[in-house]
Short mmCIF file of C-alpha atoms in Angstrom, two decimals:
data_model
loop_
_atom_site.label_atom_id
_atom_site.label_comp_id
_atom_site.label_asym_id
_atom_site.label_seq_id
_atom_site.Cartn_x
_atom_site.Cartn_y
_atom_site.Cartn_z
CA MET A 2 192.97 15.34 -119.33
CA LEU A 3 194.60 17.84 -121.68
CA GLU A 4 192.28 20.62 -122.76
CA LEU A 5 193.08 22.88 -125.68
CA THR A 6 191.38 26.16 -126.41
CA ASP A 7 190.54 27.51 -129.83
CA THR A 8 193.19 30.20 -129.40
CA GLN A 9 195.92 27.67 -128.73
CA ILE A 10 194.95 25.56 -131.71
CA SER A 11 194.80 28.63 -133.97
CA THR A 12 198.24 29.75 -132.80
CA TRP A 13 199.77 26.34 -133.47
CA VAL A 14 198.17 26.11 -136.89
CA ALA A 15 199.24 29.65 -137.84
CA SER A 16 202.83 29.02 -136.69
CA PHE A 17 203.12 26.29 -139.31
CA ILE A 18 200.60 27.02 -142.08
CA LEU A 19 201.52 30.67 -142.74
CA PRO A 20 205.28 30.03 -143.12
CA LEU A 21 204.48 26.97 -145.24
CA PHE A 22 202.65 29.05 -147.85
CA ARG A 23 205.57 31.47 -148.18
CA VAL A 24 208.08 28.65 -148.50
CA LEU A 25 205.99 26.78 -151.06
CA ALA A 26 205.45 29.96 -153.11
CA VAL A 27 209.21 30.42 -153.34
CA LEU A 28 209.78 26.79 -154.32
CA MET A 29 207.05 26.91 -156.96
CA THR A 30 208.39 30.05 -158.69
CA MET A 31 212.17 30.05 -158.25
CA PRO A 32 214.49 28.52 -160.86
CA VAL A 33 215.72 24.92 -160.57
CA PHE A 34 213.20 23.94 -157.88
CA GLY A 35 210.22 25.56 -159.60
CA THR A 36 210.67 23.84 -162.96
CA SER A 37 208.63 20.94 -164.27
CA LEU A 38 211.66 18.68 -163.90
CA LEU A 39 210.94 18.42 -160.19
CA PRO A 40 207.55 16.79 -159.45
CA GLN A 41 205.08 18.86 -157.46
CA ARG A 42 204.84 16.18 -154.81
CA ILE A 43 208.59 16.37 -154.19
CA ARG A 44 208.37 20.17 -153.95
CA LEU A 45 205.55 19.84 -151.45
CA TYR A 46 207.52 17.41 -149.30
CA PHE A 47 210.58 19.62 -149.53
CA GLY A 48 208.57 22.69 -148.53
CA VAL A 49 207.07 20.88 -145.53
CA ALA A 50 210.52 19.70 -144.44
CA ILE A 51 211.97 23.22 -144.67
CA THR A 52 209.03 24.67 -142.74
CA VAL A 53 209.33 22.10 -139.95
CA VAL A 54 213.02 22.94 -139.58
CA ILE A 55 212.68 26.74 -139.55
CA VAL A 56 209.45 27.14 -137.52
CA PRO A 57 211.17 26.97 -134.09
CA ALA A 58 213.44 29.89 -135.06
CA LEU A 59 210.70 32.13 -136.47
CA PRO A 60 209.04 35.01 -134.59
CA PRO A 61 205.53 34.41 -133.18
CA MET A 62 202.77 34.27 -135.76
CA PRO A 63 199.43 36.06 -135.32
CA PRO A 64 196.55 33.74 -134.39
CA VAL A 65 194.13 33.09 -137.22
CA GLU A 66 190.68 31.59 -137.58
CA ALA A 67 190.36 28.89 -140.22
CA LEU A 68 187.25 30.33 -141.87
CA ASP A 69 187.97 34.00 -141.26
CA LEU A 70 188.60 36.47 -144.07
CA SER A 71 191.71 37.77 -142.30
CA ALA A 72 193.24 34.29 -142.48
CA LEU A 73 192.74 34.18 -146.25
CA LEU A 74 194.32 37.63 -146.58
CA LEU A 75 197.35 36.51 -144.59
CA VAL A 76 197.70 33.39 -146.74
CA GLY A 77 197.47 35.49 -149.91
CA GLU A 78 200.10 37.84 -148.52
CA GLN A 79 202.53 34.98 -147.94
CA ILE A 80 201.95 33.62 -151.44
CA LEU A 81 202.59 37.04 -153.02
CA ILE A 82 205.77 37.60 -151.02
CA GLY A 83 207.12 34.15 -151.86
CA ALA A 84 206.22 34.53 -155.55
CA LEU A 85 207.99 37.91 -155.63
CA PHE A 86 211.19 36.30 -154.34
CA GLY A 87 210.98 33.49 -156.87
CA LEU A 88 210.23 35.75 -159.84
CA SER A 89 213.15 38.01 -158.97
CA LEU A 90 215.46 35.00 -159.37
CA GLN A 91 213.74 34.01 -162.61
CA LEU A 92 214.81 37.34 -164.09
CA PHE A 93 218.43 36.46 -163.39
CA PHE A 94 218.15 33.15 -165.26
CA GLN A 95 216.21 34.69 -168.13
CA ALA A 96 219.11 37.06 -168.81
CA PHE A 97 221.17 34.08 -169.99
CA VAL A 98 218.25 32.69 -172.01
CA ILE A 99 217.85 35.99 -173.87
CA ALA A 100 221.61 36.13 -174.43
CA GLY A 101 221.49 32.73 -176.09
CA GLN A 102 218.58 33.82 -178.27
CA ILE A 103 220.46 36.91 -179.44
CA VAL A 104 223.59 34.94 -180.34
CA ALA A 105 221.57 32.25 -182.14
CA ILE A 106 219.76 34.84 -184.26
CA GLN A 107 222.99 36.64 -185.17
CA MET A 108 224.82 33.49 -186.27
CA GLY A 109 221.81 32.02 -188.12
CA LEU A 110 221.19 29.23 -185.63
CA ALA A 111 217.75 30.38 -184.54
CA PHE A 112 216.10 27.54 -186.46
CA ALA A 113 217.88 24.96 -184.26
CA SER A 114 215.39 24.94 -181.41
CA MET A 115 214.41 22.30 -178.92
CA VAL A 116 211.82 21.88 -176.20
CA ASP A 117 213.04 23.18 -172.87
CA PRO A 118 212.14 20.38 -170.42
CA ALA A 119 212.23 22.79 -167.50
CA ASN A 120 209.70 25.31 -168.84
CA GLY A 121 207.98 23.37 -171.63
CA VAL A 122 208.64 25.97 -174.36
CA ASN A 123 210.81 25.98 -177.49
CA THR A 124 214.20 27.62 -177.06
CA THR A 125 217.35 27.68 -179.14
CA VAL A 126 220.07 25.16 -178.47
CA ILE A 127 222.46 27.87 -177.27
CA SER A 128 219.88 29.19 -174.79
CA GLN A 129 219.35 25.66 -173.47
CA PHE A 130 223.10 25.19 -173.11
CA LEU A 131 223.44 28.45 -171.17
CA THR A 132 220.48 27.53 -168.98
CA MET A 133 222.06 24.22 -167.99
CA LEU A 134 225.42 25.91 -167.42
CA VAL A 135 223.94 28.61 -165.18
CA THR A 136 221.91 26.02 -163.26
CA LEU A 137 225.05 24.02 -162.48
CA LEU A 138 226.93 27.17 -161.46
CA PHE A 139 224.01 28.30 -159.28
CA LEU A 140 223.91 24.98 -157.41
CA SER A 141 227.67 24.49 -157.18
CA MET A 142 228.17 27.97 -155.67
CA ASN A 143 225.36 27.41 -153.13
CA GLY A 144 223.08 30.06 -154.56
CA HIS A 145 220.06 28.04 -153.40
CA LEU A 146 221.35 28.14 -149.83
CA VAL A 147 221.59 31.94 -150.01
CA VAL A 148 217.97 32.04 -151.20
CA PHE A 149 216.83 29.88 -148.29
CA GLU A 150 218.81 32.06 -145.88
CA VAL A 151 217.11 35.21 -147.17
CA LEU A 152 213.75 33.42 -147.03
CA VAL A 153 214.18 32.53 -143.35
CA GLU A 154 215.38 36.05 -142.51
CA SER A 155 212.39 37.55 -144.34
CA PHE A 156 210.07 36.31 -141.60
CA THR A 157 211.86 38.73 -139.26
CA THR A 158 212.31 41.66 -141.65
CA LEU A 159 208.90 41.14 -143.32
CA PRO A 160 206.76 39.57 -140.60
CA VAL A 161 203.39 38.08 -141.36
CA GLY A 162 200.80 40.84 -141.66
CA SER A 163 203.32 43.58 -142.53
CA GLY A 164 201.83 44.32 -145.97
CA LEU A 165 202.06 43.16 -149.57
CA MET A 166 205.03 45.29 -150.64
CA VAL A 167 203.19 46.90 -153.53
CA ASN A 168 206.13 49.16 -154.30
CA HIS A 169 208.37 46.12 -154.78
CA PHE A 170 206.10 44.85 -157.54
CA TRP A 171 206.82 48.07 -159.44
CA GLU A 172 210.53 47.50 -158.81
CA LEU A 173 210.17 44.00 -160.25
CA ALA A 174 208.68 45.46 -163.43
CA GLY A 175 211.55 47.94 -163.60
CA ARG A 176 214.08 45.11 -163.53
CA MET A 177 213.03 44.06 -167.02
CA GLY A 178 215.45 46.62 -168.41
CA TRP A 179 218.21 45.13 -166.24
CA VAL A 180 217.58 41.73 -167.83
CA LEU A 181 217.99 43.08 -171.35
CA GLY A 182 221.10 45.05 -170.41
CA ALA A 183 222.67 42.02 -168.73
CA SER A 184 221.90 39.87 -171.79
CA LEU A 185 223.58 42.34 -174.14
CA LEU A 186 226.58 42.60 -171.81
CA LEU A 187 227.06 38.83 -171.94
CA VAL A 188 227.14 38.55 -175.72
CA LEU A 189 228.28 42.01 -176.82
CA PRO A 190 231.69 40.86 -178.18
CA VAL A 191 230.07 38.01 -180.13
CA ILE A 192 227.28 40.04 -181.74
CA THR A 193 229.69 42.90 -182.54
CA SER A 194 232.03 40.52 -184.34
CA LEU A 195 229.17 38.90 -186.23
CA LEU A 196 227.87 42.33 -187.22
CA VAL A 197 231.26 43.21 -188.72
CA ILE A 198 231.26 39.91 -190.61
CA ASN A 199 227.78 40.54 -192.01
CA ILE A 200 228.80 44.04 -193.09
CA ALA A 201 231.83 42.54 -194.86
CA PHE A 202 229.58 40.10 -196.69
CA GLY A 203 227.36 43.00 -197.72
CA VAL A 204 230.36 44.85 -199.16
CA MET A 205 231.42 41.69 -201.02
CA THR A 206 227.94 41.38 -202.51
CA ARG A 207 228.07 44.95 -203.81
CA ALA A 208 231.57 44.49 -205.20
CA ALA A 209 230.87 41.12 -206.86
CA PRO A 210 227.12 40.66 -207.51
CA GLN A 211 227.74 37.36 -209.29
CA LEU A 212 229.10 35.86 -206.07
CA ASN A 213 226.61 33.54 -204.34
CA ILE A 214 226.92 35.13 -200.93
CA PHE A 215 224.22 32.95 -199.38
CA ALA A 216 226.11 29.75 -200.18
CA ILE A 217 229.29 31.14 -198.63
CA GLY A 218 228.06 33.50 -195.94
CA PHE A 219 225.65 31.26 -194.06
CA PRO A 220 228.03 28.37 -193.21
CA LEU A 221 230.92 30.79 -192.63
CA THR A 222 228.86 32.92 -190.25
CA LEU A 223 227.71 29.82 -188.41
CA VAL A 224 231.24 28.44 -187.98
CA ILE A 225 232.73 31.77 -186.96
CA GLY A 226 229.83 32.41 -184.57
CA MET A 227 230.32 29.06 -182.86
CA GLY A 228 234.04 29.77 -182.55
CA LEU A 229 233.42 33.20 -181.05
CA PHE A 230 230.85 31.77 -178.66
CA TRP A 231 233.32 29.10 -177.55
CA VAL A 232 236.02 31.72 -176.96
CA GLY A 233 233.53 33.90 -175.05
CA LEU A 234 232.78 31.07 -172.63
CA ALA A 235 236.16 31.74 -171.03
CA ASP A 236 234.68 34.83 -169.35
CA ILE A 237 231.29 33.34 -168.50
CA LEU A 238 232.29 32.70 -164.88
CA SER A 239 233.19 36.32 -164.20
CA HIS A 240 229.95 37.52 -165.82
CA TYR A 241 227.97 34.98 -163.82
CA GLN A 242 229.55 36.05 -160.53
CA SER A 243 228.79 39.72 -161.09
CA LEU A 244 225.21 39.12 -162.23
CA ALA A 245 224.52 36.55 -159.51
CA SER A 246 225.86 38.89 -156.81
CA GLU A 247 223.65 41.69 -158.10
CA ALA A 248 220.58 39.44 -158.32
CA LEU A 249 221.04 38.02 -154.81
CA GLN A 250 221.72 41.49 -153.42
CA TRP A 251 218.47 42.70 -154.95
CA LEU A 252 216.73 39.71 -153.37
CA ARG A 253 218.09 40.80 -149.99
CA GLU A 254 216.85 44.33 -150.63
CA LEU A 255 213.40 42.96 -151.40
CA ALA A 256 213.41 41.05 -148.14
CA ARG A 257 215.07 43.99 -146.35
CA ALA A 258 217.64 41.48 -145.12
CA ARG A 259 221.27 42.03 -144.23
#
């Protein structure tokens, strides 16, 4: 008759449950997989499948008691670490959303908003277009596989019980400036050109006050802005590659991975 001790059962449970919480936290917060487009049940199944695959390659987990306070602290630690990884990737995607908002405001298209099905909030049409474009680029260039690779390696570089990485939360807050700078870098030629056009319309208004500048300027700014945005899409791939490399490198630094 097979007899199992409490220590053996606790070790087996910890070897699966603790990695599962970190994996699920990443899936719940990262872009693409963490959106409302993917049902929570599918995310749960996907997280369980990933955990089952990676558990044999993970380092030994500390034994835990189901009703012990230390077990709850370890679970909370895994959730915080996973959420930190997911939120760091959200900043990368939000740079393109902010870029679309800036362009839409400059060309007078800010009123054309729609409900973002991924996040459930109103965004401009240009922001939604850039979000879909970046999502396709992220998946086609296997960015999600890089995230899963860093996640698996984090169990070695950041083993369970190593701490909550409080200093990294301050680094995450400091990356907000990087998001704004990246957004301006994406659309700087477009907003500069639109600024020159608006200044020209202002000069025309001063020179000919009887000219109805609103009837002429609004459609002209909209058409020129759309043309400039279309021309600027030719360089979107190079901007995406540089920003994605920087975002994934920062993710590796968070996980202290190679």
